[in-house]
Amino acid sequence: MLLCVVAAICLCGCGSVKKQSGQDGMVPAELTEDLIVVGFSQLGSESVWRTAHTASIQEQLTKEKGFFLEYNNARQRQENQIKAIRSYISQRVDYIVFSPVTETGWDTVLQEAKNANIPVIVVDRMVDVKDDSLYTTIIGMDAQEEGRKAGRWLEEFCRKNKGKDETINVLVMEGTAGSSAQIGRSEGFDEIAKTHDDWRVLEKISGEFTTTKGKEVMLSMLSKYQDIDVVVSQNDDMTFGIIEALQERGVSYGVDGDVTIISFDAVKEALELVADGKINVDIECNPLQGEQVAEVIRKLEAGQPVEKRYVVDGDIFTIDNVKSVLEQRKY
Ligand code: GYE
């Protein structure tokens, strides 16, 4: 009789019974009882921003707060993310959270998650899928708007500093090709740039969101172009590399220098450079998304509706306003 009841519960797939213990790759049931099991596929660890983003999710989805978090670092490879998501599906986690390295290529694996009835929460970047019921919600920045902010800042800068007939040469250093941070920031900036005949975009080249690549690419750009007036660098880590390259070649930069630097993210180390006048402007993107993820999951658990999209807002920092945030900045 008791066995029948247990069997019936198993068939319903409820509670702790569904996460069986003792099998390879399975979350032990005793660890997950009463906890909400979340599988988190992070795309990599390429930047200071990313480290803060991962930490934010790990700090919020803790056992004390009622979660059991499984974490996987995909090291920039989509196939690793797909593998991690498939493993979360086979473990029958309660939720899948993931930061997609690129926008496309997710339809099949997200369909598998949907078929298994596992809600998917996309964080940080966007996915481009044919059917938007394949994910529950997206929590992240509006990269296009960030790109526009950079463009508008440059408009204002030119209005104050550029000679009437002068052309400015702009180099755009892009992040990971095909990621929404790259696509959006480029599109948003282009939108503004194309309304200015006197802005010449010399090249758009990828620095892959890392300091090492940023430096390498900048050194080759400095050999190729005699006159670079502005560098739009799609994250702070690449900016650190760009600055190293400029220093090595003896080119001045920042508020009092020859090369104007526009950066994105606004991590503490970069904000210090803004305060020193070395980076002209930093467009903020907030990586502290863990709390929002936890809140969305709690709502879903309570059967409450959630939005399809939560936009994480950001500021713009220059030497004039950066001091106000520098002290409290944690990352
Ligand atoms: O700007 C960059 C990171 O997707 C917003 O990814 C994120 C970007 C961020 O590696 O530093």
Short mmCIF file of N, CA, C and O and ligand atoms in Angstrom, two decimals, residues 42-51 53 76 99-101 123-126 140-141 143 146 175-176 179-182 185 208-210 234-238 264-267 283 285-287 289, ligand 1:
data_model
loop_
_atom_site.label_atom_id
_atom_site.label_comp_id
_atom_site.label_asym_id
_atom_site.label_seq_id
_atom_site.Cartn_x
_atom_site.Cartn_y
_atom_site.Cartn_z
N GLN A 42 26.51 30.23 -17.07
CA GLN A 42 27.16 31.52 -17.33
C GLN A 42 28.01 31.37 -18.57
O GLN A 42 28.61 30.32 -18.80
N LEU A 43 28.09 32.44 -19.39
CA LEU A 43 28.78 32.30 -20.68
C LEU A 43 30.30 32.28 -20.57
O LEU A 43 30.98 31.78 -21.46
N GLY A 44 30.85 32.81 -19.49
CA GLY A 44 32.31 32.82 -19.38
C GLY A 44 32.78 33.65 -18.22
O GLY A 44 32.01 33.91 -17.27
N SER A 45 34.03 34.06 -18.28
CA SER A 45 34.57 34.91 -17.20
C SER A 45 35.56 35.89 -17.82
O SER A 45 36.67 36.06 -17.35
N GLU A 46 35.10 36.52 -18.93
CA GLU A 46 35.99 37.36 -19.72
C GLU A 46 36.28 38.74 -19.13
O GLU A 46 37.26 39.37 -19.50
N SER A 47 35.41 39.19 -18.21
CA SER A 47 35.54 40.60 -17.80
C SER A 47 35.26 40.78 -16.31
O SER A 47 34.70 39.90 -15.65
N VAL A 48 35.64 41.95 -15.82
CA VAL A 48 35.34 42.31 -14.43
C VAL A 48 33.82 42.34 -14.24
O VAL A 48 33.28 41.89 -13.23
N TRP A 49 33.14 42.87 -15.24
CA TRP A 49 31.68 42.93 -15.22
C TRP A 49 31.09 41.53 -15.04
O TRP A 49 30.21 41.31 -14.21
N ARG A 50 31.63 40.58 -15.80
CA ARG A 50 31.11 39.20 -15.75
C ARG A 50 31.32 38.59 -14.38
O ARG A 50 30.45 37.89 -13.85
N THR A 51 32.46 38.84 -13.78
CA THR A 51 32.74 38.31 -12.45
C THR A 51 31.71 38.84 -11.45
O THR A 51 31.20 38.10 -10.61
N HIS A 53 28.74 39.89 -12.17
CA HIS A 53 27.43 39.34 -12.54
C HIS A 53 27.25 37.94 -11.96
O HIS A 53 26.22 37.62 -11.34
N GLN A 76 32.93 30.95 -22.97
CA GLN A 76 32.68 31.60 -24.27
C GLN A 76 32.19 30.68 -25.38
O GLN A 76 32.12 31.10 -26.52
N SER A 99 22.95 33.16 -19.33
CA SER A 99 23.42 34.36 -20.04
C SER A 99 23.95 33.89 -21.38
O SER A 99 25.03 33.29 -21.44
N PRO A 100 23.22 34.14 -22.45
CA PRO A 100 23.63 33.59 -23.75
C PRO A 100 24.82 34.31 -24.36
O PRO A 100 24.82 35.52 -24.46
N VAL A 101 25.82 33.54 -24.77
CA VAL A 101 27.02 34.15 -25.33
C VAL A 101 26.71 34.90 -26.62
O VAL A 101 27.22 36.00 -26.85
N VAL A 123 19.31 35.97 -18.67
CA VAL A 123 19.85 37.15 -17.97
C VAL A 123 20.95 37.81 -18.79
O VAL A 123 21.62 37.15 -19.58
N ASP A 124 21.11 39.09 -18.54
CA ASP A 124 22.17 39.92 -19.15
C ASP A 124 21.92 40.14 -20.64
O ASP A 124 21.49 41.20 -21.04
N ARG A 125 22.22 39.15 -21.49
CA ARG A 125 22.07 39.33 -22.93
C ARG A 125 20.75 38.75 -23.43
O ARG A 125 20.08 38.03 -22.70
N MET A 126 20.45 39.02 -24.69
CA MET A 126 19.18 38.59 -25.28
C MET A 126 19.35 37.30 -26.09
O MET A 126 20.45 36.95 -26.47
N GLY A 140 17.84 42.16 -18.30
CA GLY A 140 19.14 42.64 -18.77
C GLY A 140 19.09 44.05 -19.33
O GLY A 140 18.06 44.72 -19.29
N MET A 141 20.25 44.46 -19.84
CA MET A 141 20.39 45.85 -20.30
C MET A 141 19.73 46.07 -21.66
O MET A 141 19.45 45.12 -22.39
N ALA A 143 21.06 47.26 -24.73
CA ALA A 143 22.38 47.55 -25.30
C ALA A 143 22.29 48.63 -26.39
O ALA A 143 23.21 49.43 -26.55
N GLU A 146 22.30 51.89 -24.78
CA GLU A 146 23.65 52.21 -24.30
C GLU A 146 24.49 52.77 -25.45
O GLU A 146 25.23 53.73 -25.28
N GLY A 175 32.78 44.09 -28.83
CA GLY A 175 32.90 42.90 -27.98
C GLY A 175 32.61 41.64 -28.78
O GLY A 175 32.56 41.67 -30.02
N THR A 176 32.40 40.54 -28.09
CA THR A 176 32.14 39.24 -28.71
C THR A 176 31.15 39.33 -29.87
O THR A 176 30.01 39.77 -29.70
N SER A 179 27.09 38.79 -29.94
CA SER A 179 26.46 38.91 -28.61
C SER A 179 25.56 40.14 -28.63
O SER A 179 25.83 41.09 -29.38
N SER A 180 24.53 40.15 -27.80
CA SER A 180 23.67 41.34 -27.87
C SER A 180 24.37 42.59 -27.37
O SER A 180 24.03 43.67 -27.81
N ALA A 181 25.37 42.43 -26.49
CA ALA A 181 26.10 43.61 -26.04
C ALA A 181 26.83 44.23 -27.24
O ALA A 181 26.87 45.47 -27.39
N GLN A 182 27.38 43.40 -28.10
CA GLN A 182 28.07 43.92 -29.31
C GLN A 182 27.05 44.45 -30.32
O GLN A 182 27.17 45.59 -30.78
N ARG A 185 25.14 47.68 -28.87
CA ARG A 185 25.97 48.88 -28.68
C ARG A 185 26.44 49.42 -30.03
O ARG A 185 26.53 50.63 -30.21
N GLU A 208 36.94 41.30 -28.45
CA GLU A 208 36.39 40.14 -27.72
C GLU A 208 36.13 40.37 -26.24
O GLU A 208 36.11 39.43 -25.45
N PHE A 209 35.96 41.61 -25.84
CA PHE A 209 35.64 41.95 -24.45
C PHE A 209 36.77 41.67 -23.46
O PHE A 209 36.53 41.60 -22.26
N THR A 210 38.01 41.45 -23.98
CA THR A 210 39.10 41.17 -23.03
C THR A 210 40.22 42.21 -23.13
O THR A 210 40.43 42.81 -24.19
N GLN A 234 33.68 48.86 -26.37
CA GLN A 234 32.42 48.32 -25.86
C GLN A 234 32.47 47.66 -24.49
O GLN A 234 31.45 47.19 -24.00
N ASN A 235 33.64 47.59 -23.85
CA ASN A 235 33.65 47.31 -22.41
C ASN A 235 34.93 47.82 -21.75
O ASN A 235 35.91 48.14 -22.44
N ASP A 236 34.90 47.89 -20.44
CA ASP A 236 36.02 48.46 -19.70
C ASP A 236 37.30 47.63 -19.82
O ASP A 236 38.40 48.17 -19.86
N ASP A 237 37.14 46.30 -19.87
CA ASP A 237 38.34 45.46 -19.93
C ASP A 237 39.13 45.76 -21.20
O ASP A 237 40.37 45.84 -21.17
N MET A 238 38.44 45.90 -22.33
CA MET A 238 39.14 46.25 -23.58
C MET A 238 39.77 47.64 -23.43
O MET A 238 40.88 47.88 -23.91
N PHE A 264 32.30 51.33 -21.83
CA PHE A 264 31.02 50.80 -21.34
C PHE A 264 31.27 49.90 -20.13
O PHE A 264 32.31 49.24 -20.05
N ASP A 265 30.33 49.80 -19.27
CA ASP A 265 30.26 48.95 -18.06
C ASP A 265 30.29 49.79 -16.78
O ASP A 265 29.44 49.65 -15.94
N ALA A 266 31.36 50.60 -16.61
CA ALA A 266 31.51 51.41 -15.40
C ALA A 266 31.83 50.56 -14.17
O ALA A 266 31.18 50.67 -13.13
N VAL A 267 32.85 49.70 -14.31
CA VAL A 267 33.34 48.99 -13.13
C VAL A 267 34.28 49.93 -12.37
O VAL A 267 34.78 50.90 -12.94
N ILE A 283 29.71 54.48 -19.99
CA ILE A 283 28.27 54.22 -20.04
C ILE A 283 28.00 53.01 -19.14
O ILE A 283 28.49 51.91 -19.41
N CYS A 285 26.55 49.83 -17.17
CA CYS A 285 25.69 48.66 -17.36
C CYS A 285 25.76 47.91 -16.04
O CYS A 285 26.84 47.54 -15.58
N ASN A 286 24.63 47.70 -15.40
CA ASN A 286 24.63 47.16 -14.04
C ASN A 286 24.65 45.63 -14.03
O ASN A 286 23.71 44.99 -14.49
N PRO A 287 25.72 45.02 -13.48
CA PRO A 287 25.80 43.55 -13.46
C PRO A 287 25.08 42.92 -12.26
O PRO A 287 24.98 41.69 -12.19
N GLN A 289 22.43 41.63 -11.05
CA GLN A 289 21.10 41.20 -11.50
C GLN A 289 20.53 40.05 -10.68
O GLN A 289 19.41 39.59 -10.92
O1 GYE B 1 29.60 44.75 -21.09
C1 GYE B 1 31.06 42.95 -20.88
C2 GYE B 1 30.80 41.53 -20.69
O2 GYE B 1 26.88 41.31 -21.73
C3 GYE B 1 26.65 43.43 -20.78
O3 GYE B 1 29.59 41.30 -21.37
C4 GYE B 1 27.48 42.23 -20.92
C5 GYE B 1 28.88 42.48 -21.43
C6 GYE B 1 29.70 43.48 -20.64
O4 GYE B 1 31.79 40.69 -20.83
O5 GYE B 1 32.04 43.44 -20.02
#
